[in-house]
């Protein structure tokens, strides 16, 4: 990453998934200045982070977003920090010692998100940025639910997976991830959720978040079924 900035405020966003990571630098106006992506197999995370730190004198903020399907959402009233891993294993029984468990509280929903990611990868990032903020990739989706009214479904489209959050107002009814290959697959998952949650087709509000490298457009089909289908850009720190 080669950029030359002096006397500027800027932020670094690190996104990590099981198959690789990306580094993105944003200006104080949230404009993307530089971005690069690496496969976990052909790039060394420590070396890449060192290169960024060498080219830039400092960051106003540094955030780490982990993309992982190993997560669960439970009522906050049931949560016990000492049993976080046990709760996660109820949905994901195969959880090894190589995983580090995190949790985030969402007061408006009365829910606790518990998730896990590779412990060594987290340790590597924290060795360079000890005070880094760590979030699950669905954090902003859950935060956006704060302002939701009525029956609502939010869809997060990423490579091969659609993350679905269904809610009635602030009350989360479902949070899950499903595989897809075609636009029709995504529409099927939405129709299936409406059926099981008894949501009304006539009044359901659907919001679609799409990652930049995703070209699939299920909204074209959905608008034949539902009157309210909206698209939103993905915030920089997702």
PDB file of C-alpha atoms in Angstrom:
ATOM      1  CA  UNK A   1       0.000   0.000   0.000  1.00  0.00           C
ATOM      2  CA  UNK A   2       1.700   3.159  -1.224  1.00  0.00           C
ATOM      3  CA  UNK A   3       0.061   6.479  -0.383  1.00  0.00           C
ATOM      4  CA  UNK A   4       1.642   9.680   0.773  1.00  0.00           C
ATOM      5  CA  UNK A   5      -0.303  11.642   3.376  1.00  0.00           C
ATOM      6  CA  UNK A   6       0.921  14.197   5.875  1.00  0.00           C
ATOM      7  CA  UNK A   7      -0.943  16.229   8.478  1.00  0.00           C
ATOM      8  CA  UNK A   8      -4.187  14.442   7.680  1.00  0.00           C
ATOM      9  CA  UNK A   9      -6.712  12.495   9.726  1.00  0.00           C
ATOM     10  CA  UNK A  10      -7.472   9.112   8.264  1.00  0.00           C
ATOM     11  CA  UNK A  11      -8.690   5.707   9.338  1.00  0.00           C
ATOM     12  CA  UNK A  12      -7.754   2.133   8.601  1.00  0.00           C
ATOM     13  CA  UNK A  13     -10.359  -0.582   8.127  1.00  0.00           C
ATOM     14  CA  UNK A  14      -9.224  -4.216   8.207  1.00  0.00           C
ATOM     15  CA  UNK A  15     -11.608  -6.920   7.021  1.00  0.00           C
ATOM     16  CA  UNK A  16     -10.742 -10.541   7.712  1.00  0.00           C
ATOM     17  CA  UNK A  17     -12.392 -13.732   6.537  1.00  0.00           C
ATOM     18  CA  UNK A  18     -11.209 -17.344   6.672  1.00  0.00           C
ATOM     19  CA  UNK A  19      -9.783 -17.063   3.141  1.00  0.00           C
ATOM     20  CA  UNK A  20      -8.086 -13.672   3.249  1.00  0.00           C
ATOM     21  CA  UNK A  21      -8.048 -10.080   4.396  1.00  0.00           C
ATOM     22  CA  UNK A  22      -8.300  -6.545   3.024  1.00  0.00           C
ATOM     23  CA  UNK A  23      -6.821  -3.245   4.144  1.00  0.00           C
ATOM     24  CA  UNK A  24      -8.574   0.039   3.307  1.00  0.00           C
ATOM     25  CA  UNK A  25      -7.534   3.587   4.177  1.00  0.00           C
ATOM     26  CA  UNK A  26     -10.148   6.356   4.341  1.00  0.00           C
ATOM     27  CA  UNK A  27      -9.800  10.115   4.544  1.00  0.00           C
ATOM     28  CA  UNK A  28     -11.367  12.271   7.243  1.00  0.00           C
ATOM     29  CA  UNK A  29     -14.276  12.748   4.800  1.00  0.00           C
ATOM     30  CA  UNK A  30     -14.681   8.956   4.534  1.00  0.00           C
ATOM     31  CA  UNK A  31     -13.358   8.878   0.967  1.00  0.00           C
ATOM     32  CA  UNK A  32     -11.524   5.690   0.037  1.00  0.00           C
ATOM     33  CA  UNK A  33      -7.841   6.506  -0.518  1.00  0.00           C
ATOM     34  CA  UNK A  34      -6.377   3.050  -0.982  1.00  0.00           C
ATOM     35  CA  UNK A  35      -7.465  -0.558  -0.737  1.00  0.00           C
ATOM     36  CA  UNK A  36      -5.833  -3.924  -1.245  1.00  0.00           C
ATOM     37  CA  UNK A  37      -6.941  -7.515  -0.749  1.00  0.00           C
ATOM     38  CA  UNK A  38      -4.794 -10.584  -0.075  1.00  0.00           C
ATOM     39  CA  UNK A  39      -5.356 -14.305   0.041  1.00  0.00           C
ATOM     40  CA  UNK A  40      -4.471 -15.751   3.404  1.00  0.00           C
ATOM     41  CA  UNK A  41      -2.270 -18.226   1.528  1.00  0.00           C
ATOM     42  CA  UNK A  42      -0.019 -15.829  -0.366  1.00  0.00           C
ATOM     43  CA  UNK A  43       0.400 -12.823   1.910  1.00  0.00           C
ATOM     44  CA  UNK A  44       1.672 -12.327   5.416  1.00  0.00           C
ATOM     45  CA  UNK A  45      -0.659 -10.242   7.571  1.00  0.00           C
ATOM     46  CA  UNK A  46       2.111  -8.975   9.837  1.00  0.00           C
ATOM     47  CA  UNK A  47       4.174  -7.812   6.857  1.00  0.00           C
ATOM     48  CA  UNK A  48       1.192  -6.051   5.237  1.00  0.00           C
ATOM     49  CA  UNK A  49       0.251  -4.242   8.446  1.00  0.00           C
ATOM     50  CA  UNK A  50       3.876  -3.222   8.915  1.00  0.00           C
ATOM     51  CA  UNK A  51       3.957  -1.801   5.407  1.00  0.00           C
ATOM     52  CA  UNK A  52       0.850   0.286   6.064  1.00  0.00           C
ATOM     53  CA  UNK A  53       2.246   1.598   9.343  1.00  0.00           C
ATOM     54  CA  UNK A  54       5.520   2.512   7.633  1.00  0.00           C
ATOM     55  CA  UNK A  55       3.805   4.467   4.857  1.00  0.00           C
ATOM     56  CA  UNK A  56       1.436   6.342   7.178  1.00  0.00           C
ATOM     57  CA  UNK A  57       2.490   8.101  10.394  1.00  0.00           C
ATOM     58  CA  UNK A  58      -0.668   7.303  12.350  1.00  0.00           C
ATOM     59  CA  UNK A  59      -4.412   6.697  12.248  1.00  0.00           C
ATOM     60  CA  UNK A  60      -7.287   8.496  13.885  1.00  0.00           C
ATOM     61  CA  UNK A  61      -9.054   5.143  14.171  1.00  0.00           C
ATOM     62  CA  UNK A  62      -8.429   1.504  13.312  1.00  0.00           C
ATOM     63  CA  UNK A  63     -11.220  -1.048  13.062  1.00  0.00           C
ATOM     64  CA  UNK A  64     -11.248  -4.785  12.459  1.00  0.00           C
ATOM     65  CA  UNK A  65     -14.283  -6.446  10.921  1.00  0.00           C
ATOM     66  CA  UNK A  66     -14.337 -10.253  11.038  1.00  0.00           C
ATOM     67  CA  UNK A  67     -16.455 -12.089   8.492  1.00  0.00           C
ATOM     68  CA  UNK A  68     -17.539 -15.367  10.019  1.00  0.00           C
ATOM     69  CA  UNK A  69     -20.543 -17.681   9.888  1.00  0.00           C
ATOM     70  CA  UNK A  70     -19.751 -18.904  13.395  1.00  0.00           C
ATOM     71  CA  UNK A  71     -22.201 -16.737  15.304  1.00  0.00           C
ATOM     72  CA  UNK A  72     -25.415 -16.888  17.292  1.00  0.00           C
ATOM     73  CA  UNK A  73     -27.849 -14.342  18.712  1.00  0.00           C
ATOM     74  CA  UNK A  74     -29.399 -14.964  22.130  1.00  0.00           C
ATOM     75  CA  UNK A  75     -31.597 -12.968  24.536  1.00  0.00           C
ATOM     76  CA  UNK A  76     -29.294 -10.783  26.622  1.00  0.00           C
ATOM     77  CA  UNK A  77     -31.111 -11.791  29.811  1.00  0.00           C
ATOM     78  CA  UNK A  78     -29.766 -15.350  29.382  1.00  0.00           C
ATOM     79  CA  UNK A  79     -26.172 -14.339  28.706  1.00  0.00           C
ATOM     80  CA  UNK A  80     -23.323 -15.276  31.018  1.00  0.00           C
ATOM     81  CA  UNK A  81     -19.835 -14.208  29.904  1.00  0.00           C
ATOM     82  CA  UNK A  82     -18.300 -17.337  31.412  1.00  0.00           C
ATOM     83  CA  UNK A  83     -20.583 -19.465  29.242  1.00  0.00           C
ATOM     84  CA  UNK A  84     -20.276 -17.529  25.980  1.00  0.00           C
ATOM     85  CA  UNK A  85     -18.506 -20.410  24.252  1.00  0.00           C
ATOM     86  CA  UNK A  86     -21.155 -22.869  25.489  1.00  0.00           C
ATOM     87  CA  UNK A  87     -23.933 -20.757  23.988  1.00  0.00           C
ATOM     88  CA  UNK A  88     -22.078 -20.571  20.674  1.00  0.00           C
ATOM     89  CA  UNK A  89     -21.530 -24.327  20.621  1.00  0.00           C
ATOM     90  CA  UNK A  90     -25.254 -24.971  20.877  1.00  0.00           C
ATOM     91  CA  UNK A  91     -25.464 -23.785  17.258  1.00  0.00           C
ATOM     92  CA  UNK A  92     -21.875 -24.536  16.213  1.00  0.00           C
ATOM     93  CA  UNK A  93     -20.768 -27.723  18.037  1.00  0.00           C
ATOM     94  CA  UNK A  94     -17.395 -27.918  16.263  1.00  0.00           C
ATOM     95  CA  UNK A  95     -15.516 -25.050  17.903  1.00  0.00           C
ATOM     96  CA  UNK A  96     -11.816 -25.661  18.456  1.00  0.00           C
ATOM     97  CA  UNK A  97      -9.292 -24.050  20.789  1.00  0.00           C
ATOM     98  CA  UNK A  98      -7.960 -22.191  17.741  1.00  0.00           C
ATOM     99  CA  UNK A  99     -11.035 -19.937  17.911  1.00  0.00           C
ATOM    100  CA  UNK A 100     -11.431 -16.820  20.029  1.00  0.00           C
ATOM    101  CA  UNK A 101     -14.946 -16.000  21.215  1.00  0.00           C
ATOM    102  CA  UNK A 102     -16.351 -12.441  21.278  1.00  0.00           C
ATOM    103  CA  UNK A 103     -19.704 -10.964  22.219  1.00  0.00           C
ATOM    104  CA  UNK A 104     -21.523  -7.682  21.553  1.00  0.00           C
ATOM    105  CA  UNK A 105     -24.597  -6.375  23.386  1.00  0.00           C
ATOM    106  CA  UNK A 106     -27.437  -4.684  21.457  1.00  0.00           C
ATOM    107  CA  UNK A 107     -29.531  -2.873  24.017  1.00  0.00           C
ATOM    108  CA  UNK A 108     -32.308  -1.820  21.642  1.00  0.00           C
ATOM    109  CA  UNK A 109     -32.940  -5.459  20.707  1.00  0.00           C
ATOM    110  CA  UNK A 110     -32.238  -6.921  24.141  1.00  0.00           C
ATOM    111  CA  UNK A 111     -29.873  -9.345  22.419  1.00  0.00           C
ATOM    112  CA  UNK A 112     -26.289 -10.550  22.629  1.00  0.00           C
ATOM    113  CA  UNK A 113     -24.346 -11.502  19.494  1.00  0.00           C
ATOM    114  CA  UNK A 114     -21.729 -14.190  20.187  1.00  0.00           C
ATOM    115  CA  UNK A 115     -19.187 -15.073  17.510  1.00  0.00           C
ATOM    116  CA  UNK A 116     -15.772 -16.652  17.005  1.00  0.00           C
ATOM    117  CA  UNK A 117     -12.776 -16.147  14.756  1.00  0.00           C
ATOM    118  CA  UNK A 118      -9.248 -17.487  14.374  1.00  0.00           C
ATOM    119  CA  UNK A 119      -7.350 -16.682  17.566  1.00  0.00           C
ATOM    120  CA  UNK A 120      -3.924 -16.367  15.939  1.00  0.00           C
ATOM    121  CA  UNK A 121      -5.171 -13.920  13.292  1.00  0.00           C
ATOM    122  CA  UNK A 122      -6.725 -11.725  15.980  1.00  0.00           C
ATOM    123  CA  UNK A 123      -3.524 -11.873  18.023  1.00  0.00           C
ATOM    124  CA  UNK A 124      -1.469 -10.798  15.007  1.00  0.00           C
ATOM    125  CA  UNK A 125      -3.606  -7.712  14.413  1.00  0.00           C
ATOM    126  CA  UNK A 126      -3.649  -6.790  18.102  1.00  0.00           C
ATOM    127  CA  UNK A 127       0.148  -7.040  18.246  1.00  0.00           C
ATOM    128  CA  UNK A 128       0.276  -4.124  15.795  1.00  0.00           C
ATOM    129  CA  UNK A 129      -2.850  -2.273  16.988  1.00  0.00           C
ATOM    130  CA  UNK A 130      -3.429  -3.176  20.675  1.00  0.00           C
ATOM    131  CA  UNK A 131      -6.486  -0.906  21.035  1.00  0.00           C
ATOM    132  CA  UNK A 132      -8.198  -1.949  17.822  1.00  0.00           C
ATOM    133  CA  UNK A 133     -12.001  -2.042  17.709  1.00  0.00           C
ATOM    134  CA  UNK A 134     -13.298  -5.510  16.720  1.00  0.00           C
ATOM    135  CA  UNK A 135     -16.743  -6.071  15.209  1.00  0.00           C
ATOM    136  CA  UNK A 136     -18.654  -8.866  13.531  1.00  0.00           C
ATOM    137  CA  UNK A 137     -19.523  -8.180   9.901  1.00  0.00           C
ATOM    138  CA  UNK A 138     -23.236  -7.995  10.807  1.00  0.00           C
ATOM    139  CA  UNK A 139     -22.707  -5.324  13.483  1.00  0.00           C
ATOM    140  CA  UNK A 140     -23.959  -2.424  11.355  1.00  0.00           C
ATOM    141  CA  UNK A 141     -26.924  -4.484  10.194  1.00  0.00           C
ATOM    142  CA  UNK A 142     -27.944  -5.023  13.814  1.00  0.00           C
ATOM    143  CA  UNK A 143     -27.312  -1.366  14.655  1.00  0.00           C
ATOM    144  CA  UNK A 144     -29.498  -0.259  11.756  1.00  0.00           C
ATOM    145  CA  UNK A 145     -32.339  -2.270  13.268  1.00  0.00           C
ATOM    146  CA  UNK A 146     -32.572   0.405  15.986  1.00  0.00           C
ATOM    147  CA  UNK A 147     -34.625   2.632  13.669  1.00  0.00           C
ATOM    148  CA  UNK A 148     -36.741  -0.122  12.130  1.00  0.00           C
ATOM    149  CA  UNK A 149     -40.525   0.075  12.263  1.00  0.00           C
ATOM    150  CA  UNK A 150     -43.090  -2.530  11.265  1.00  0.00           C
ATOM    151  CA  UNK A 151     -42.140  -5.832   9.686  1.00  0.00           C
ATOM    152  CA  UNK A 152     -38.733  -5.636   8.077  1.00  0.00           C
ATOM    153  CA  UNK A 153     -36.152  -7.933   6.441  1.00  0.00           C
ATOM    154  CA  UNK A 154     -32.564  -6.836   5.890  1.00  0.00           C
ATOM    155  CA  UNK A 155     -30.392  -8.811   3.472  1.00  0.00           C
ATOM    156  CA  UNK A 156     -26.611  -8.704   3.363  1.00  0.00           C
ATOM    157  CA  UNK A 157     -25.270 -10.096   0.085  1.00  0.00           C
ATOM    158  CA  UNK A 158     -21.724 -11.431   0.060  1.00  0.00           C
ATOM    159  CA  UNK A 159     -19.936 -14.085  -1.953  1.00  0.00           C
ATOM    160  CA  UNK A 160     -22.111 -17.208  -1.921  1.00  0.00           C
ATOM    161  CA  UNK A 161     -24.034 -16.210   1.219  1.00  0.00           C
ATOM    162  CA  UNK A 162     -26.958 -14.004   2.143  1.00  0.00           C
ATOM    163  CA  UNK A 163     -27.251 -12.876   5.761  1.00  0.00           C
ATOM    164  CA  UNK A 164     -30.850 -12.291   6.796  1.00  0.00           C
ATOM    165  CA  UNK A 165     -32.228 -10.260   9.679  1.00  0.00           C
ATOM    166  CA  UNK A 166     -35.998 -10.268  10.158  1.00  0.00           C
ATOM    167  CA  UNK A 167     -37.687  -8.044  12.724  1.00  0.00           C
ATOM    168  CA  UNK A 168     -40.930  -6.579  13.954  1.00  0.00           C
ATOM    169  CA  UNK A 169     -39.905  -3.119  15.043  1.00  0.00           C
ATOM    170  CA  UNK A 170     -36.902  -3.550  17.331  1.00  0.00           C
ATOM    171  CA  UNK A 171     -37.805  -7.161  18.084  1.00  0.00           C
ATOM    172  CA  UNK A 172     -35.496  -9.463  16.116  1.00  0.00           C
ATOM    173  CA  UNK A 173     -37.348 -12.552  14.918  1.00  0.00           C
ATOM    174  CA  UNK A 174     -34.523 -14.215  12.976  1.00  0.00           C
ATOM    175  CA  UNK A 175     -30.830 -13.785  12.209  1.00  0.00           C
ATOM    176  CA  UNK A 176     -29.298 -16.417   9.961  1.00  0.00           C
ATOM    177  CA  UNK A 177     -27.095 -16.965   6.877  1.00  0.00           C
ATOM    178  CA  UNK A 178     -28.051 -19.004   3.827  1.00  0.00           C
ATOM    179  CA  UNK A 179     -26.116 -20.150   0.754  1.00  0.00           C
ATOM    180  CA  UNK A 180     -27.182 -19.008  -2.689  1.00  0.00           C
ATOM    181  CA  UNK A 181     -26.142 -19.416  -6.315  1.00  0.00           C
ATOM    182  CA  UNK A 182     -28.862 -17.517  -8.156  1.00  0.00           C
ATOM    183  CA  UNK A 183     -31.178 -14.568  -7.596  1.00  0.00           C
ATOM    184  CA  UNK A 184     -34.049 -17.033  -7.354  1.00  0.00           C
ATOM    185  CA  UNK A 185     -32.355 -18.710  -4.371  1.00  0.00           C
ATOM    186  CA  UNK A 186     -32.392 -15.427  -2.457  1.00  0.00           C
ATOM    187  CA  UNK A 187     -36.032 -14.770  -3.310  1.00  0.00           C
ATOM    188  CA  UNK A 188     -36.872 -18.287  -2.097  1.00  0.00           C
ATOM    189  CA  UNK A 189     -35.199 -17.623   1.272  1.00  0.00           C
ATOM    190  CA  UNK A 190     -37.165 -14.389   1.672  1.00  0.00           C
ATOM    191  CA  UNK A 191     -40.482 -16.045   0.809  1.00  0.00           C
ATOM    192  CA  UNK A 192     -39.697 -18.886   3.207  1.00  0.00           C
ATOM    193  CA  UNK A 193     -38.998 -16.417   6.039  1.00  0.00           C
ATOM    194  CA  UNK A 194     -42.242 -14.561   5.373  1.00  0.00           C
ATOM    195  CA  UNK A 195     -44.158 -17.827   5.497  1.00  0.00           C
ATOM    196  CA  UNK A 196     -42.696 -19.066   8.780  1.00  0.00           C
ATOM    197  CA  UNK A 197     -42.743 -15.663  10.523  1.00  0.00           C
ATOM    198  CA  UNK A 198     -46.249 -14.818   9.234  1.00  0.00           C
ATOM    199  CA  UNK A 199     -45.061 -11.519   7.755  1.00  0.00           C
ATOM    200  CA  UNK A 200     -47.413  -9.790   5.299  1.00  0.00           C
ATOM    201  CA  UNK A 201     -46.310  -9.543   1.679  1.00  0.00           C
ATOM    202  CA  UNK A 202     -48.259  -6.316   1.214  1.00  0.00           C
ATOM    203  CA  UNK A 203     -46.506  -4.351   3.971  1.00  0.00           C
ATOM    204  CA  UNK A 204     -43.101  -6.017   4.395  1.00  0.00           C
ATOM    205  CA  UNK A 205     -40.123  -3.670   4.037  1.00  0.00           C
ATOM    206  CA  UNK A 206     -36.981  -5.173   2.516  1.00  0.00           C
ATOM    207  CA  UNK A 207     -33.544  -3.566   2.587  1.00  0.00           C
ATOM    208  CA  UNK A 208     -30.665  -5.036   0.578  1.00  0.00           C
ATOM    209  CA  UNK A 209     -27.011  -4.377   1.398  1.00  0.00           C
ATOM    210  CA  UNK A 210     -24.630  -5.512  -1.323  1.00  0.00           C
ATOM    211  CA  UNK A 211     -20.854  -5.853  -1.125  1.00  0.00           C
ATOM    212  CA  UNK A 212     -18.951  -4.117  -3.911  1.00  0.00           C
ATOM    213  CA  UNK A 213     -17.864  -7.318  -5.674  1.00  0.00           C
ATOM    214  CA  UNK A 214     -21.391  -8.782  -5.815  1.00  0.00           C
ATOM    215  CA  UNK A 215     -23.133  -8.330  -9.176  1.00  0.00           C
ATOM    216  CA  UNK A 216     -26.283 -10.354  -8.488  1.00  0.00           C
ATOM    217  CA  UNK A 217     -29.472  -8.235  -8.309  1.00  0.00           C
ATOM    218  CA  UNK A 218     -32.364 -10.069  -6.623  1.00  0.00           C
ATOM    219  CA  UNK A 219     -34.250  -6.787  -6.187  1.00  0.00           C
ATOM    220  CA  UNK A 220     -35.384  -6.978  -9.819  1.00  0.00           C
ATOM    221  CA  UNK A 221     -37.384 -10.125  -9.051  1.00  0.00           C
ATOM    222  CA  UNK A 222     -38.416  -9.068  -5.536  1.00  0.00           C
ATOM    223  CA  UNK A 223     -40.141  -5.951  -6.797  1.00  0.00           C
ATOM    224  CA  UNK A 224     -42.603  -8.233  -8.574  1.00  0.00           C
ATOM    225  CA  UNK A 225     -43.637  -9.609  -5.169  1.00  0.00           C
ATOM    226  CA  UNK A 226     -43.101  -6.790  -2.663  1.00  0.00           C
ATOM    227  CA  UNK A 227     -43.917  -3.057  -2.883  1.00  0.00           C
ATOM    228  CA  UNK A 228     -41.024  -1.854  -0.704  1.00  0.00           C
ATOM    229  CA  UNK A 229     -37.517  -3.022  -1.717  1.00  0.00           C
ATOM    230  CA  UNK A 230     -34.665  -0.613  -1.000  1.00  0.00           C
ATOM    231  CA  UNK A 231     -30.925  -0.711  -1.708  1.00  0.00           C
ATOM    232  CA  UNK A 232     -28.299   0.723   0.637  1.00  0.00           C
ATOM    233  CA  UNK A 233     -24.585   1.266   0.342  1.00  0.00           C
ATOM    234  CA  UNK A 234     -22.387  -0.626   2.747  1.00  0.00           C
ATOM    235  CA  UNK A 235     -20.787   1.719   5.316  1.00  0.00           C
ATOM    236  CA  UNK A 236     -16.998   1.895   5.185  1.00  0.00           C
ATOM    237  CA  UNK A 237     -16.488   0.086   8.489  1.00  0.00           C
ATOM    238  CA  UNK A 238     -18.557  -2.951   7.586  1.00  0.00           C
TER     239      UNK A 238
END
